[in-house]
Tab-separated table of C-alpha atoms and ligand atoms in Angstrom:
chain	number	residue	atom	x	y	z
A	1	MET	CA	-16.653	54.811	-96.191
A	2	THR	CA	-16.784	52.157	-93.504
A	3	ALA	CA	-14.827	48.912	-93.299
A	4	SER	CA	-16.032	45.810	-95.084
A	5	LEU	CA	-16.742	42.509	-93.356
A	6	PRO	CA	-14.361	39.562	-93.744
A	7	THR	CA	-15.784	36.572	-95.604
A	8	ALA	CA	-17.175	33.623	-93.638
A	9	ARG	CA	-14.545	31.134	-92.465
A	10	GLU	CA	-16.964	28.245	-93.004
A	11	PRO	CA	-19.699	29.049	-95.501
A	12	GLY	CA	-22.915	27.275	-94.606
A	13	THR	CA	-22.383	27.740	-90.862
A	14	ALA	CA	-23.418	30.742	-88.784
A	15	TYR	CA	-21.196	33.819	-89.136
A	16	ARG	CA	-19.799	34.450	-85.662
A	17	ILE	CA	-19.103	37.917	-84.328
A	18	GLY	CA	-17.536	38.481	-80.896
A	19	THR	CA	-17.367	41.848	-79.199
A	20	VAL	CA	-14.501	42.337	-76.742
A	21	CYS	CA	-13.964	44.740	-73.841
A	22	LEU	CA	-12.110	44.589	-70.521
A	23	GLY	CA	-14.578	43.291	-67.933
A	24	ASN	CA	-17.381	41.944	-70.192
A	25	ILE	CA	-19.994	43.574	-67.982
A	26	CYS	CA	-20.476	46.971	-69.691
A	27	ARG	CA	-19.439	47.786	-73.261
A	28	SER	CA	-19.087	44.476	-75.110
A	29	PRO	CA	-22.282	42.947	-73.686
A	30	MET	CA	-24.154	46.153	-74.521
A	31	ALA	CA	-22.762	45.942	-78.065
A	32	ALA	CA	-23.567	42.229	-78.404
A	33	THR	CA	-27.104	42.672	-77.030
A	34	VAL	CA	-27.883	45.531	-79.414
A	35	LEU	CA	-26.191	43.922	-82.417
A	36	GLY	CA	-27.923	40.607	-81.692
A	37	GLU	CA	-31.311	42.327	-81.509
A	38	LEU	CA	-30.670	44.201	-84.775
A	39	VAL	CA	-29.605	40.919	-86.420
A	40	ASP	CA	-32.831	39.354	-85.184
A	41	ARG	CA	-34.975	42.227	-86.469
A	42	ALA	CA	-33.276	41.946	-89.868
A	43	GLY	CA	-34.225	38.264	-90.040
A	44	LEU	CA	-30.591	37.125	-89.931
A	45	ALA	CA	-30.691	35.232	-86.623
A	46	ASP	CA	-30.143	31.837	-88.263
A	47	ARG	CA	-27.112	33.121	-90.211
A	48	VAL	CA	-25.327	35.287	-87.623
A	49	GLU	CA	-24.361	34.666	-83.978
A	50	VAL	CA	-23.183	37.447	-81.714
A	51	SER	CA	-21.530	37.039	-78.335
A	52	SER	CA	-19.073	38.916	-76.141
A	53	CYS	CA	-16.098	38.461	-73.847
A	54	GLY	CA	-13.622	40.428	-71.766
A	55	THR	CA	-9.835	40.365	-71.798
A	56	GLY	CA	-9.959	40.270	-67.969
A	57	GLY	CA	-11.492	37.494	-65.892
A	58	TRP	CA	-12.617	39.326	-62.734
A	59	HIS	CA	-16.330	39.244	-63.538
A	60	VAL	CA	-16.659	35.808	-65.201
A	61	GLY	CA	-20.149	34.363	-64.592
A	62	GLN	CA	-21.636	37.677	-63.494
A	63	PRO	CA	-24.537	39.467	-65.183
A	64	MET	CA	-24.136	42.812	-66.832
A	65	ASP	CA	-23.374	45.872	-64.728
A	66	GLU	CA	-26.761	47.205	-63.579
A	67	ARG	CA	-26.070	50.618	-65.144
A	68	ALA	CA	-25.446	48.949	-68.521
A	69	ALA	CA	-28.503	46.694	-68.166
A	70	SER	CA	-30.820	49.578	-67.229
A	71	THR	CA	-29.515	51.735	-70.083
A	72	LEU	CA	-30.427	48.879	-72.425
A	73	ARG	CA	-33.835	48.306	-70.805
A	74	ALA	CA	-34.751	51.966	-71.198
A	75	ALA	CA	-34.152	51.551	-74.948
A	76	ASP	CA	-36.114	48.254	-75.120
A	77	TYR	CA	-33.152	45.885	-75.295
A	78	ASP	CA	-32.932	42.886	-72.977
A	79	GLY	CA	-29.468	41.986	-71.731
A	80	SER	CA	-30.673	39.900	-68.797
A	81	ASP	CA	-29.304	36.605	-70.179
A	82	HIS	CA	-25.738	37.865	-70.289
A	83	ARG	CA	-23.076	36.228	-68.128
A	84	ALA	CA	-19.510	37.441	-68.371
A	85	GLN	CA	-16.939	35.327	-70.208
A	86	GLN	CA	-13.201	35.756	-70.617
A	87	LEU	CA	-11.373	35.901	-73.936
A	88	GLY	CA	-9.472	32.688	-74.653
A	89	PRO	CA	-8.059	30.815	-77.651
A	90	GLY	CA	-11.494	29.552	-78.762
A	91	TRP	CA	-12.507	33.087	-79.656
A	92	LEU	CA	-9.824	33.209	-82.338
A	93	ALA	CA	-12.001	30.918	-84.492
A	94	TYR	CA	-14.663	33.630	-84.770
A	95	ASP	CA	-15.248	35.234	-88.152
A	96	LEU	CA	-14.893	38.703	-86.672
A	97	LEU	CA	-13.709	40.021	-83.291
A	98	LEU	CA	-14.583	43.643	-82.567
A	99	ALA	CA	-12.655	45.316	-79.744
A	100	MET	CA	-14.138	48.289	-77.938
A	101	ASP	CA	-10.860	50.140	-77.415
A	102	GLU	CA	-7.182	49.974	-78.334
A	103	ASP	CA	-6.265	48.207	-75.070
A	104	ASN	CA	-8.836	45.481	-75.753
A	105	LEU	CA	-7.481	45.161	-79.311
A	106	ALA	CA	-3.965	44.791	-77.889
A	107	GLY	CA	-5.353	42.111	-75.548
A	108	VAL	CA	-6.555	40.058	-78.517
A	109	HIS	CA	-3.230	40.521	-80.269
A	110	ALA	CA	-1.383	39.422	-77.119
A	111	LEU	CA	-3.378	36.192	-77.067
A	112	ALA	CA	-3.213	35.537	-80.774
A	113	GLY	CA	0.264	36.524	-81.848
A	114	GLU	CA	-0.407	36.986	-85.527
A	115	VAL	CA	-4.002	37.713	-86.535
A	116	ASP	CA	-5.760	38.458	-89.799
A	117	PRO	CA	-6.296	42.223	-89.432
A	118	ALA	CA	-9.601	41.933	-91.295
A	119	ARG	CA	-10.927	39.602	-88.575
A	120	VAL	CA	-9.710	41.482	-85.494
A	121	ARG	CA	-10.512	45.174	-85.452
A	122	LEU	CA	-12.029	48.023	-83.525
A	123	PHE	CA	-15.828	47.942	-83.268
A	124	ARG	CA	-16.024	51.563	-84.352
A	125	ASP	CA	-14.168	50.865	-87.597
A	126	PHE	CA	-17.760	50.279	-88.743
A	127	ASP	CA	-19.154	53.489	-87.147
A	128	PRO	CA	-20.721	55.684	-89.863
A	129	VAL	CA	-19.777	58.748	-87.791
A	130	GLY	CA	-16.112	57.773	-87.957
A	131	PRO	CA	-13.613	55.427	-86.315
A	132	GLY	CA	-12.538	55.633	-82.691
A	133	GLU	CA	-12.833	53.870	-79.358
A	134	VAL	CA	-15.901	53.032	-77.269
A	135	PRO	CA	-14.703	54.635	-74.003
A	136	ASP	CA	-14.897	52.672	-70.754
A	137	PRO	CA	-17.948	53.942	-68.788
A	138	TYR	CA	-17.250	51.874	-65.640
A	139	TYR	CA	-15.804	54.610	-63.427
A	140	GLY	CA	-17.989	57.413	-64.811
A	141	GLY	CA	-21.622	58.509	-64.630
A	142	PRO	CA	-24.796	57.681	-66.578
A	143	GLN	CA	-23.842	59.781	-69.607
A	144	GLY	CA	-21.000	57.373	-70.347
A	145	PHE	CA	-23.472	54.494	-70.648
A	146	ALA	CA	-25.820	56.583	-72.825
A	147	ASP	CA	-22.854	57.403	-75.067
A	148	VAL	CA	-21.945	53.709	-75.348
A	149	LEU	CA	-25.531	52.877	-76.345
A	150	ALA	CA	-25.596	55.556	-79.054
A	151	MET	CA	-22.280	54.327	-80.482
A	152	VAL	CA	-23.237	50.666	-80.480
A	153	GLU	CA	-26.684	51.330	-81.966
A	154	ARG	CA	-25.539	53.363	-84.946
A	155	THR	CA	-22.543	51.084	-85.510
A	156	GLY	CA	-24.727	47.998	-85.121
A	157	VAL	CA	-27.085	49.301	-87.819
A	158	ALA	CA	-24.102	49.697	-90.165
A	159	ILE	CA	-22.799	46.196	-89.371
A	160	VAL	CA	-26.210	44.649	-90.028
A	161	ALA	CA	-26.444	46.519	-93.345
A	162	ALA	CA	-23.057	45.022	-94.278
A	163	LEU	CA	-24.217	41.545	-93.172
A	164	GLU	CA	-27.278	41.915	-95.415
A	165	ARG	CA	-24.991	42.639	-98.361
A	166	MET	CA	-22.859	39.527	-97.779
B	201	4NP	P1	-16.183	46.969	-69.572
B	201	4NP	O1	-16.060	47.890	-68.270
B	201	4NP	O2	-14.780	46.614	-70.007
B	201	4NP	O3	-16.875	47.832	-70.531
B	201	4NP	O4	-16.991	45.758	-69.139
B	201	4NP	C1	-15.313	47.538	-67.159
B	201	4NP	C2	-15.812	46.615	-66.254
B	201	4NP	C3	-15.097	46.290	-65.133
B	201	4NP	C4	-13.879	46.887	-64.903
B	201	4NP	C5	-13.365	47.797	-65.798
B	201	4NP	C6	-14.083	48.104	-66.927
B	201	4NP	N1	-13.164	46.567	-63.727
B	201	4NP	O5	-12.109	47.178	-63.503
B	201	4NP	O6	-13.604	45.706	-62.952
């Protein structure tokens, strides 16, 4: 049993999903690229927008980490348009913010004070394999990036299935 999606804040406008990590150059842009592509393939592109940000600002304006980008390319996803953005108050208007790990979730809570727990949660709350974190691959080897891709693909499929049921 996976989590259910919160209702749209403004019916009739695009449902906005933001993925959140630390640097916004590895995990959350990988998740947003894959989820965005799955949304597109499902024919939901005019109803759902997906973007990503990081709780830290060190990489703002930079493209994705090359290891993340090449992991995506090898699986036929294109993350070349990504430029890193930092989490700020505007993101709190999203319908759903999905944090990659508990630290990132705490970062959203630190910005927001009180949040609707249905709208700010861990990305893997929707993972059909079970809940958990998407571990930070930045200081590790290629397997970490492959693991991130597998997690975001299977979880993205489940999120799109839930979007189709909305
Ligand atoms: P991300 O990975 O949060 O998945 O984008 C990281 C990127 C950069 C850093 C840490 C994690 N950093 O320390 O610069």
